[in-house]
Structure formats: structure tokens, C-alpha cells
């Protein structure tokens, strides 16, 4: 697994743990105490910034009353959903049939299978990495992404 | 051959090869021109220099002194499995 894939997976795993904690009505303090880890460590893990070793993962899974494998599976699914959403957006932004900038609502209409929250997160990630430019309501592919597309290096 | 006009298709091909080198997983993300020229030793160094200049102008390549790297955009598109030869 490449470093950036690792990071994406850790972020997804952190999000899954946070969602499960909130669904169970637990505070970070309560879950950290139940799992026997520090509250700050848990906060970092939930943001995808903390190192999550197998021991901590098992302890958190036990405290959340679910198998660690389920957490991992859900994180995989979330990572995949994010990648699919980002790929769909990139393909829209590079669509020559739509040369003008896109709006969020246009992108949402063009991607009905992607729920709005996921679309917003995907856009944020694409903007943070310089693939998309968000300019108020307008969204377009960056010059760098367009150049790679012009060079024929973007494959579907 | 140095100094000769470069075919546009050849120029694009050189740009593609430069990007692919910079995105290699088995190398530090930062490259020097010398390292790039060594890896692409079948390409005229002048053509590599032109390709690098074009890619920098478009924001695909970033230069920090002697160090060259692919832009975060290129890395991210590669992570999304978009980048191909």
C-alpha cells in the first residue's frame, strides 16, 4: 500500500470510529476510557492523524462492541466511496462537453448516486490537493489537471 | 540532437515520461535534473529541460532550487489511479 493510500485508509478508519462512537452516544472521554487509550490519542485517531496499531484498534472495537474486522471493512468501503466520488467529479470537471466552470448543484445533478455530504468532502479533498479550483460557487479543474489531461495521461 | 527544433508529439511524449518518472514509487518524491537525465538517458537533455519548463508553467512540476517534484495535483490523480502512460 502506498503512503497516500495508507493516509486515506487511516482517515476513513478514524471517521468510521467517530461515527460508531456517536451512534452509541459515547463521548471521546468515555470511549477512550473504555478502550484504555488517551483521549487525545483517540481524537487524533478519529481525525486520521494518530497512529492506530492493531492493539488500539482491537481495544476500540471491543469498546464499541463490534469486531475489528467490521471496522476495517467499513473503512475500506468508505475509502472506496470517497475515491469513486472524486473520480466522478474529476471526469466531470475535465469533460470537454462542459467547458465552463461547474456549480455544486450541476455536479450534484450529474452525480445523483453520490450523496451531497460525500460530494462536498470529495470536492474539499480535490481542492486541497490542487486538482479542483473552488471559486465561490464555481468549480473547475486546475491548470495542472488540465495539462495532464491534454497530455493524454488521464485514463478513465 | 541539441539545438534542433523538437517535434510537438515528441515534446508531449517527453513531458509524459518526465511526469511518470516523477511519480515513481521506488524513488524519493524529489528528483534532481541530473537524476532525471540519467533515468531518461535516451532523451536529449535539452528536450528534458523544455519539457520540465512546460510542466512547471502548467503547475504539473514544482521546482525548489535543484529539486524537482510532481505537483500535489499529479500525486493525487495518481492516487486515484487516473495517471497512465
PDB file of C-alpha atoms in Angstrom:
ATOM      1  CA  UNK A   1       0.000   0.000   0.000  1.00  0.00           C
ATOM      2  CA  UNK A   2       1.385   3.421  -0.904  1.00  0.00           C
ATOM      3  CA  UNK A   3       1.792   6.134   1.728  1.00  0.00           C
ATOM      4  CA  UNK A   4      -1.125   8.207   0.390  1.00  0.00           C
ATOM      5  CA  UNK A   5      -3.351   5.117   0.346  1.00  0.00           C
ATOM      6  CA  UNK A   6      -2.356   4.455   3.948  1.00  0.00           C
ATOM      7  CA  UNK A   7      -3.307   8.005   4.867  1.00  0.00           C
ATOM      8  CA  UNK A   8      -6.673   7.776   3.095  1.00  0.00           C
ATOM      9  CA  UNK A   9      -7.402   4.500   4.851  1.00  0.00           C
ATOM     10  CA  UNK A  10      -6.438   5.883   8.278  1.00  0.00           C
ATOM     11  CA  UNK A  11      -8.689   8.900   7.676  1.00  0.00           C
ATOM     12  CA  UNK A  12     -11.573   6.615   6.728  1.00  0.00           C
ATOM     13  CA  UNK A  13     -10.958   4.373   9.720  1.00  0.00           C
ATOM     14  CA  UNK A  14     -10.943   7.402  12.004  1.00  0.00           C
ATOM     15  CA  UNK A  15     -14.237   8.586  10.522  1.00  0.00           C
ATOM     16  CA  UNK A  16     -15.796   5.156  10.965  1.00  0.00           C
ATOM     17  CA  UNK A  17     -14.710   5.005  14.620  1.00  0.00           C
ATOM     18  CA  UNK A  18     -16.102   8.511  15.201  1.00  0.00           C
ATOM     19  CA  UNK A  19     -19.426   7.629  13.557  1.00  0.00           C
ATOM     20  CA  UNK A  20     -19.755   4.442  15.607  1.00  0.00           C
ATOM     21  CA  UNK A  21     -18.899   6.311  18.814  1.00  0.00           C
ATOM     22  CA  UNK A  22     -21.521   9.000  18.123  1.00  0.00           C
ATOM     23  CA  UNK A  23     -24.112   6.383  17.154  1.00  0.00           C
ATOM     24  CA  UNK A  24     -23.584   4.771  20.544  1.00  0.00           C
ATOM     25  CA  UNK A  25     -23.882   8.097  22.313  1.00  0.00           C
ATOM     26  CA  UNK A  26     -20.353   7.925  23.693  1.00  0.00           C
ATOM     27  CA  UNK A  27     -18.118  10.922  24.312  1.00  0.00           C
ATOM     28  CA  UNK A  28     -14.457  10.759  23.322  1.00  0.00           C
ATOM     29  CA  UNK A  29     -13.666  10.650  27.033  1.00  0.00           C
ATOM     30  CA  UNK A  30     -15.966   7.642  27.589  1.00  0.00           C
ATOM     31  CA  UNK A  31     -14.693   5.679  24.590  1.00  0.00           C
ATOM     32  CA  UNK A  32     -11.057   6.445  25.355  1.00  0.00           C
ATOM     33  CA  UNK A  33     -11.555   5.275  28.936  1.00  0.00           C
ATOM     34  CA  UNK A  34     -13.367   2.116  27.846  1.00  0.00           C
ATOM     35  CA  UNK A  35     -10.623   1.303  25.343  1.00  0.00           C
ATOM     36  CA  UNK A  36      -7.824   2.196  27.718  1.00  0.00           C
ATOM     37  CA  UNK A  37      -6.232   4.797  25.459  1.00  0.00           C
ATOM     38  CA  UNK A  38      -5.676   8.519  25.914  1.00  0.00           C
ATOM     39  CA  UNK A  39      -8.437  10.950  24.963  1.00  0.00           C
ATOM     40  CA  UNK A  40      -6.009  12.980  22.863  1.00  0.00           C
ATOM     41  CA  UNK A  41      -4.838   9.823  21.095  1.00  0.00           C
ATOM     42  CA  UNK A  42      -8.453   8.980  20.288  1.00  0.00           C
ATOM     43  CA  UNK A  43      -9.095  12.494  18.959  1.00  0.00           C
ATOM     44  CA  UNK A  44      -6.072  12.147  16.676  1.00  0.00           C
ATOM     45  CA  UNK A  45      -7.162   8.687  15.533  1.00  0.00           C
ATOM     46  CA  UNK A  46     -10.636   9.986  14.700  1.00  0.00           C
ATOM     47  CA  UNK A  47      -9.080  12.730  12.582  1.00  0.00           C
ATOM     48  CA  UNK A  48      -6.875  10.189  10.827  1.00  0.00           C
ATOM     49  CA  UNK A  49      -3.777  11.804  12.303  1.00  0.00           C
ATOM     50  CA  UNK A  50      -2.922   9.394  15.085  1.00  0.00           C
ATOM     51  CA  UNK A  51      -1.133   6.106  14.757  1.00  0.00           C
ATOM     52  CA  UNK A  52      -3.614   3.279  15.159  1.00  0.00           C
ATOM     53  CA  UNK A  53      -1.890  -0.004  15.849  1.00  0.00           C
ATOM     54  CA  UNK A  54      -3.648  -3.339  15.942  1.00  0.00           C
ATOM     55  CA  UNK A  55      -3.861  -3.345  19.753  1.00  0.00           C
ATOM     56  CA  UNK A  56      -5.589   0.040  19.869  1.00  0.00           C
ATOM     57  CA  UNK A  57      -7.904  -0.977  17.024  1.00  0.00           C
ATOM     58  CA  UNK A  58      -8.967  -4.132  18.898  1.00  0.00           C
ATOM     59  CA  UNK A  59      -9.467  -2.196  22.130  1.00  0.00           C
ATOM     60  CA  UNK A  60     -11.617   0.414  20.369  1.00  0.00           C
ATOM     61  CA  UNK A  61     -13.611  -2.255  18.538  1.00  0.00           C
ATOM     62  CA  UNK A  62     -14.250  -4.072  21.821  1.00  0.00           C
ATOM     63  CA  UNK A  63     -15.340  -0.827  23.487  1.00  0.00           C
ATOM     64  CA  UNK A  64     -17.670  -0.167  20.555  1.00  0.00           C
ATOM     65  CA  UNK A  65     -18.950  -3.735  20.824  1.00  0.00           C
ATOM     66  CA  UNK A  66     -18.129  -4.749  17.281  1.00  0.00           C
ATOM     67  CA  UNK A  67     -15.455  -6.883  15.630  1.00  0.00           C
ATOM     68  CA  UNK A  68     -12.320  -5.052  14.495  1.00  0.00           C
ATOM     69  CA  UNK A  69     -12.813  -6.662  11.077  1.00  0.00           C
ATOM     70  CA  UNK A  70     -16.130  -4.835  10.692  1.00  0.00           C
ATOM     71  CA  UNK A  71     -14.466  -1.500  11.417  1.00  0.00           C
ATOM     72  CA  UNK A  72     -11.803  -2.287   8.832  1.00  0.00           C
ATOM     73  CA  UNK A  73     -14.386  -3.392   6.281  1.00  0.00           C
ATOM     74  CA  UNK A  74     -16.451  -0.238   6.796  1.00  0.00           C
ATOM     75  CA  UNK A  75     -13.328   1.919   6.478  1.00  0.00           C
ATOM     76  CA  UNK A  76     -12.439   0.153   3.209  1.00  0.00           C
ATOM     77  CA  UNK A  77     -15.940   0.820   1.909  1.00  0.00           C
ATOM     78  CA  UNK A  78     -15.698   4.465   2.923  1.00  0.00           C
ATOM     79  CA  UNK A  79     -12.307   4.874   1.257  1.00  0.00           C
ATOM     80  CA  UNK A  80     -13.689   3.336  -1.898  1.00  0.00           C
ATOM     81  CA  UNK A  81     -16.763   5.577  -1.827  1.00  0.00           C
ATOM     82  CA  UNK A  82     -14.529   8.653  -1.482  1.00  0.00           C
ATOM     83  CA  UNK A  83     -12.341   7.536  -4.364  1.00  0.00           C
ATOM     84  CA  UNK A  84     -15.333   6.853  -6.582  1.00  0.00           C
ATOM     85  CA  UNK A  85     -16.824  10.256  -5.769  1.00  0.00           C
ATOM     86  CA  UNK A  86     -13.536  12.008  -6.507  1.00  0.00           C
ATOM     87  CA  UNK A  87     -13.057  10.125  -9.743  1.00  0.00           C
ATOM     88  CA  UNK A  88     -16.572  11.020 -10.870  1.00  0.00           C
ATOM     89  CA  UNK A  89     -16.002  14.698 -10.111  1.00  0.00           C
ATOM     90  CA  UNK A  90     -12.658  14.765 -11.911  1.00  0.00           C
ATOM     91  CA  UNK A  91     -14.206  13.227 -15.009  1.00  0.00           C
ATOM     92  CA  UNK A  92     -16.985  15.828 -14.949  1.00  0.00           C
ATOM     93  CA  UNK A  93     -14.559  18.702 -14.480  1.00  0.00           C
ATOM     94  CA  UNK A  94     -12.470  17.511 -17.427  1.00  0.00           C
ATOM     95  CA  UNK A  95     -15.487  16.936 -19.646  1.00  0.00           C
ATOM     96  CA  UNK A  96     -14.906  18.866 -22.860  1.00  0.00           C
ATOM     97  CA  UNK A  97     -18.651  18.966 -23.495  1.00  0.00           C
ATOM     98  CA  UNK A  98     -18.947  21.196 -20.432  1.00  0.00           C
ATOM     99  CA  UNK A  99     -16.194  23.774 -20.962  1.00  0.00           C
ATOM    100  CA  UNK A 100     -17.459  26.356 -18.482  1.00  0.00           C
ATOM    101  CA  UNK A 101     -16.987  26.023 -14.710  1.00  0.00           C
ATOM    102  CA  UNK A 102     -19.386  23.736 -12.893  1.00  0.00           C
ATOM    103  CA  UNK A 103     -21.544  24.664  -9.936  1.00  0.00           C
ATOM    104  CA  UNK A 104     -22.110  22.351  -6.975  1.00  0.00           C
ATOM    105  CA  UNK A 105     -25.719  21.852  -7.956  1.00  0.00           C
ATOM    106  CA  UNK A 106     -24.730  20.944 -11.522  1.00  0.00           C
ATOM    107  CA  UNK A 107     -22.199  18.444 -10.188  1.00  0.00           C
ATOM    108  CA  UNK A 108     -24.785  17.026  -7.810  1.00  0.00           C
ATOM    109  CA  UNK A 109     -27.313  16.655 -10.630  1.00  0.00           C
ATOM    110  CA  UNK A 110     -24.676  14.995 -12.814  1.00  0.00           C
ATOM    111  CA  UNK A 111     -23.769  12.593  -9.972  1.00  0.00           C
ATOM    112  CA  UNK A 112     -27.109  11.533  -8.487  1.00  0.00           C
ATOM    113  CA  UNK A 113     -25.589   8.403  -6.906  1.00  0.00           C
ATOM    114  CA  UNK A 114     -23.242  10.440  -4.725  1.00  0.00           C
ATOM    115  CA  UNK A 115     -24.872  11.782  -1.600  1.00  0.00           C
ATOM    116  CA  UNK A 116     -24.354  15.539  -1.015  1.00  0.00           C
ATOM    117  CA  UNK A 117     -22.129  15.147   2.052  1.00  0.00           C
ATOM    118  CA  UNK A 118     -19.788  12.794   0.214  1.00  0.00           C
ATOM    119  CA  UNK A 119     -19.718  15.103  -2.806  1.00  0.00           C
ATOM    120  CA  UNK A 120     -18.777  18.042  -0.582  1.00  0.00           C
ATOM    121  CA  UNK A 121     -15.993  16.040   1.111  1.00  0.00           C
ATOM    122  CA  UNK A 122     -14.700  14.824  -2.234  1.00  0.00           C
ATOM    123  CA  UNK A 123     -14.628  18.383  -3.560  1.00  0.00           C
ATOM    124  CA  UNK A 124     -12.751  19.551  -0.476  1.00  0.00           C
ATOM    125  CA  UNK A 125     -10.146  16.815  -0.964  1.00  0.00           C
ATOM    126  CA  UNK A 126      -9.768  17.607  -4.652  1.00  0.00           C
ATOM    127  CA  UNK A 127      -9.343  21.298  -3.882  1.00  0.00           C
ATOM    128  CA  UNK A 128      -6.834  20.608  -1.095  1.00  0.00           C
ATOM    129  CA  UNK A 129      -4.694  18.568  -3.482  1.00  0.00           C
ATOM    130  CA  UNK A 130      -4.887  21.154  -6.249  1.00  0.00           C
ATOM    131  CA  UNK A 131      -6.947  19.042  -8.641  1.00  0.00           C
ATOM    132  CA  UNK A 132     -10.005  21.289  -8.453  1.00  0.00           C
ATOM    133  CA  UNK A 133     -10.315  25.024  -8.019  1.00  0.00           C
ATOM    134  CA  UNK A 134     -13.239  26.242  -5.933  1.00  0.00           C
ATOM    135  CA  UNK A 135     -14.033  29.855  -6.690  1.00  0.00           C
ATOM    136  CA  UNK A 136     -17.179  30.802  -4.845  1.00  0.00           C
ATOM    137  CA  UNK A 137     -19.934  28.743  -6.432  1.00  0.00           C
ATOM    138  CA  UNK A 138     -17.768  27.912  -9.430  1.00  0.00           C
ATOM    139  CA  UNK A 139     -15.740  24.732  -9.643  1.00  0.00           C
ATOM    140  CA  UNK A 140     -13.240  23.852 -12.325  1.00  0.00           C
ATOM    141  CA  UNK A 141     -10.285  21.576 -12.937  1.00  0.00           C
ATOM    142  CA  UNK A 142      -6.900  23.075 -12.100  1.00  0.00           C
ATOM    143  CA  UNK A 143      -4.428  24.005 -14.820  1.00  0.00           C
ATOM    144  CA  UNK A 144      -2.245  21.121 -13.692  1.00  0.00           C
ATOM    145  CA  UNK A 145      -5.089  18.600 -14.068  1.00  0.00           C
ATOM    146  CA  UNK A 146      -5.993  20.030 -17.472  1.00  0.00           C
ATOM    147  CA  UNK A 147      -2.393  19.793 -18.605  1.00  0.00           C
ATOM    148  CA  UNK A 148      -2.205  16.110 -17.618  1.00  0.00           C
ATOM    149  CA  UNK A 149      -5.463  15.535 -19.457  1.00  0.00           C
ATOM    150  CA  UNK A 150      -4.192  17.331 -22.560  1.00  0.00           C
ATOM    151  CA  UNK A 151      -1.110  15.121 -22.462  1.00  0.00           C
ATOM    152  CA  UNK A 152      -3.443  12.129 -22.586  1.00  0.00           C
ATOM    153  CA  UNK A 153      -2.334  10.934 -19.168  1.00  0.00           C
ATOM    154  CA  UNK A 154      -5.789  10.788 -17.593  1.00  0.00           C
ATOM    155  CA  UNK A 155      -7.384   7.418 -18.106  1.00  0.00           C
ATOM    156  CA  UNK A 156     -10.979   6.514 -17.318  1.00  0.00           C
TER     157      UNK A 156
ATOM    158  CA  UNK B   1      20.180  16.420 -31.175  1.00  0.00           C
ATOM    159  CA  UNK B   2      20.668  19.601 -29.086  1.00  0.00           C
ATOM    160  CA  UNK B   3      19.557  22.842 -30.702  1.00  0.00           C
ATOM    161  CA  UNK B   4      17.238  21.153 -33.211  1.00  0.00           C
ATOM    162  CA  UNK B   5      13.528  22.054 -33.219  1.00  0.00           C
ATOM    163  CA  UNK B   6      11.551  19.479 -31.285  1.00  0.00           C
ATOM    164  CA  UNK B   7       8.557  17.731 -32.781  1.00  0.00           C
ATOM    165  CA  UNK B   8       5.398  18.654 -30.756  1.00  0.00           C
ATOM    166  CA  UNK B   9       4.414  14.997 -30.417  1.00  0.00           C
ATOM    167  CA  UNK B  10       7.894  14.142 -29.242  1.00  0.00           C
ATOM    168  CA  UNK B  11       7.721  17.049 -26.823  1.00  0.00           C
ATOM    169  CA  UNK B  12       4.459  15.744 -25.365  1.00  0.00           C
ATOM    170  CA  UNK B  13       5.963  12.285 -25.125  1.00  0.00           C
ATOM    171  CA  UNK B  14       8.925  13.677 -23.211  1.00  0.00           C
ATOM    172  CA  UNK B  15       6.580  15.531 -20.857  1.00  0.00           C
ATOM    173  CA  UNK B  16       4.678  12.313 -20.204  1.00  0.00           C
ATOM    174  CA  UNK B  17       7.883  10.406 -19.487  1.00  0.00           C
ATOM    175  CA  UNK B  18       9.069  13.126 -17.120  1.00  0.00           C
ATOM    176  CA  UNK B  19       5.773  13.019 -15.205  1.00  0.00           C
ATOM    177  CA  UNK B  20       5.907   9.237 -14.964  1.00  0.00           C
ATOM    178  CA  UNK B  21       9.449   9.391 -13.605  1.00  0.00           C
ATOM    179  CA  UNK B  22       8.497  11.972 -11.001  1.00  0.00           C
ATOM    180  CA  UNK B  23       5.582   9.802  -9.871  1.00  0.00           C
ATOM    181  CA  UNK B  24       7.691   6.707  -9.380  1.00  0.00           C
ATOM    182  CA  UNK B  25       7.059   4.915  -6.115  1.00  0.00           C
ATOM    183  CA  UNK B  26      10.542   3.492  -5.863  1.00  0.00           C
ATOM    184  CA  UNK B  27      12.242   6.878  -5.718  1.00  0.00           C
ATOM    185  CA  UNK B  28      12.187   9.779  -3.313  1.00  0.00           C
ATOM    186  CA  UNK B  29       9.478  12.247  -4.434  1.00  0.00           C
ATOM    187  CA  UNK B  30      12.212  14.808  -5.049  1.00  0.00           C
ATOM    188  CA  UNK B  31      14.468  14.462  -8.060  1.00  0.00           C
ATOM    189  CA  UNK B  32      17.432  16.401  -9.359  1.00  0.00           C
ATOM    190  CA  UNK B  33      17.797  17.236 -13.039  1.00  0.00           C
ATOM    191  CA  UNK B  34      20.871  15.026 -13.150  1.00  0.00           C
ATOM    192  CA  UNK B  35      18.903  12.060 -11.802  1.00  0.00           C
ATOM    193  CA  UNK B  36      16.127  12.661 -14.313  1.00  0.00           C
ATOM    194  CA  UNK B  37      18.576  12.929 -17.200  1.00  0.00           C
ATOM    195  CA  UNK B  38      20.253   9.732 -16.063  1.00  0.00           C
ATOM    196  CA  UNK B  39      16.943   7.853 -15.981  1.00  0.00           C
ATOM    197  CA  UNK B  40      15.841   9.298 -19.324  1.00  0.00           C
ATOM    198  CA  UNK B  41      19.233   8.847 -20.949  1.00  0.00           C
ATOM    199  CA  UNK B  42      17.744   8.167 -24.373  1.00  0.00           C
ATOM    200  CA  UNK B  43      16.256  11.672 -24.466  1.00  0.00           C
ATOM    201  CA  UNK B  44      18.203  14.795 -25.321  1.00  0.00           C
ATOM    202  CA  UNK B  45      18.798  16.822 -22.111  1.00  0.00           C
ATOM    203  CA  UNK B  46      17.599  19.952 -23.948  1.00  0.00           C
ATOM    204  CA  UNK B  47      14.275  18.218 -24.637  1.00  0.00           C
ATOM    205  CA  UNK B  48      14.013  17.268 -20.966  1.00  0.00           C
ATOM    206  CA  UNK B  49      14.717  20.873 -19.981  1.00  0.00           C
ATOM    207  CA  UNK B  50      11.981  22.130 -22.326  1.00  0.00           C
ATOM    208  CA  UNK B  51       9.543  19.522 -21.027  1.00  0.00           C
ATOM    209  CA  UNK B  52      10.305  20.490 -17.444  1.00  0.00           C
ATOM    210  CA  UNK B  53       9.800  24.154 -18.242  1.00  0.00           C
ATOM    211  CA  UNK B  54       6.399  23.497 -19.856  1.00  0.00           C
ATOM    212  CA  UNK B  55       5.307  21.256 -16.979  1.00  0.00           C
ATOM    213  CA  UNK B  56       6.374  23.869 -14.451  1.00  0.00           C
ATOM    214  CA  UNK B  57       4.432  26.554 -16.325  1.00  0.00           C
ATOM    215  CA  UNK B  58       1.325  24.367 -16.084  1.00  0.00           C
ATOM    216  CA  UNK B  59       1.876  23.561 -12.425  1.00  0.00           C
ATOM    217  CA  UNK B  60       2.426  19.852 -13.003  1.00  0.00           C
ATOM    218  CA  UNK B  61       6.028  20.009 -11.828  1.00  0.00           C
ATOM    219  CA  UNK B  62       7.323  22.008  -8.895  1.00  0.00           C
ATOM    220  CA  UNK B  63      10.909  23.146  -8.533  1.00  0.00           C
ATOM    221  CA  UNK B  64      12.600  24.005  -5.285  1.00  0.00           C
ATOM    222  CA  UNK B  65      16.136  25.019  -6.169  1.00  0.00           C
ATOM    223  CA  UNK B  66      17.699  21.974  -7.776  1.00  0.00           C
ATOM    224  CA  UNK B  67      14.943  19.702  -6.511  1.00  0.00           C
ATOM    225  CA  UNK B  68      12.063  18.746  -8.776  1.00  0.00           C
ATOM    226  CA  UNK B  69       8.843  17.025  -7.836  1.00  0.00           C
ATOM    227  CA  UNK B  70       5.406  16.278  -9.214  1.00  0.00           C
ATOM    228  CA  UNK B  71       2.679  18.636  -8.000  1.00  0.00           C
ATOM    229  CA  UNK B  72       0.228  17.511  -5.299  1.00  0.00           C
ATOM    230  CA  UNK B  73      -2.367  17.514  -8.092  1.00  0.00           C
ATOM    231  CA  UNK B  74      -0.384  14.954 -10.101  1.00  0.00           C
ATOM    232  CA  UNK B  75       0.184  12.814  -6.999  1.00  0.00           C
ATOM    233  CA  UNK B  76      -3.482  12.922  -6.116  1.00  0.00           C
ATOM    234  CA  UNK B  77      -4.610  11.984  -9.621  1.00  0.00           C
ATOM    235  CA  UNK B  78      -2.107   9.142  -9.496  1.00  0.00           C
ATOM    236  CA  UNK B  79      -3.517   8.022  -6.140  1.00  0.00           C
ATOM    237  CA  UNK B  80      -6.955   7.955  -7.771  1.00  0.00           C
ATOM    238  CA  UNK B  81      -5.453   5.683 -10.455  1.00  0.00           C
ATOM    239  CA  UNK B  82      -6.006   8.210 -13.202  1.00  0.00           C
ATOM    240  CA  UNK B  83      -2.444   8.550 -14.447  1.00  0.00           C
ATOM    241  CA  UNK B  84      -1.478   6.381 -17.369  1.00  0.00           C
ATOM    242  CA  UNK B  85       1.235   6.310 -19.997  1.00  0.00           C
TER     243      UNK B  85
END
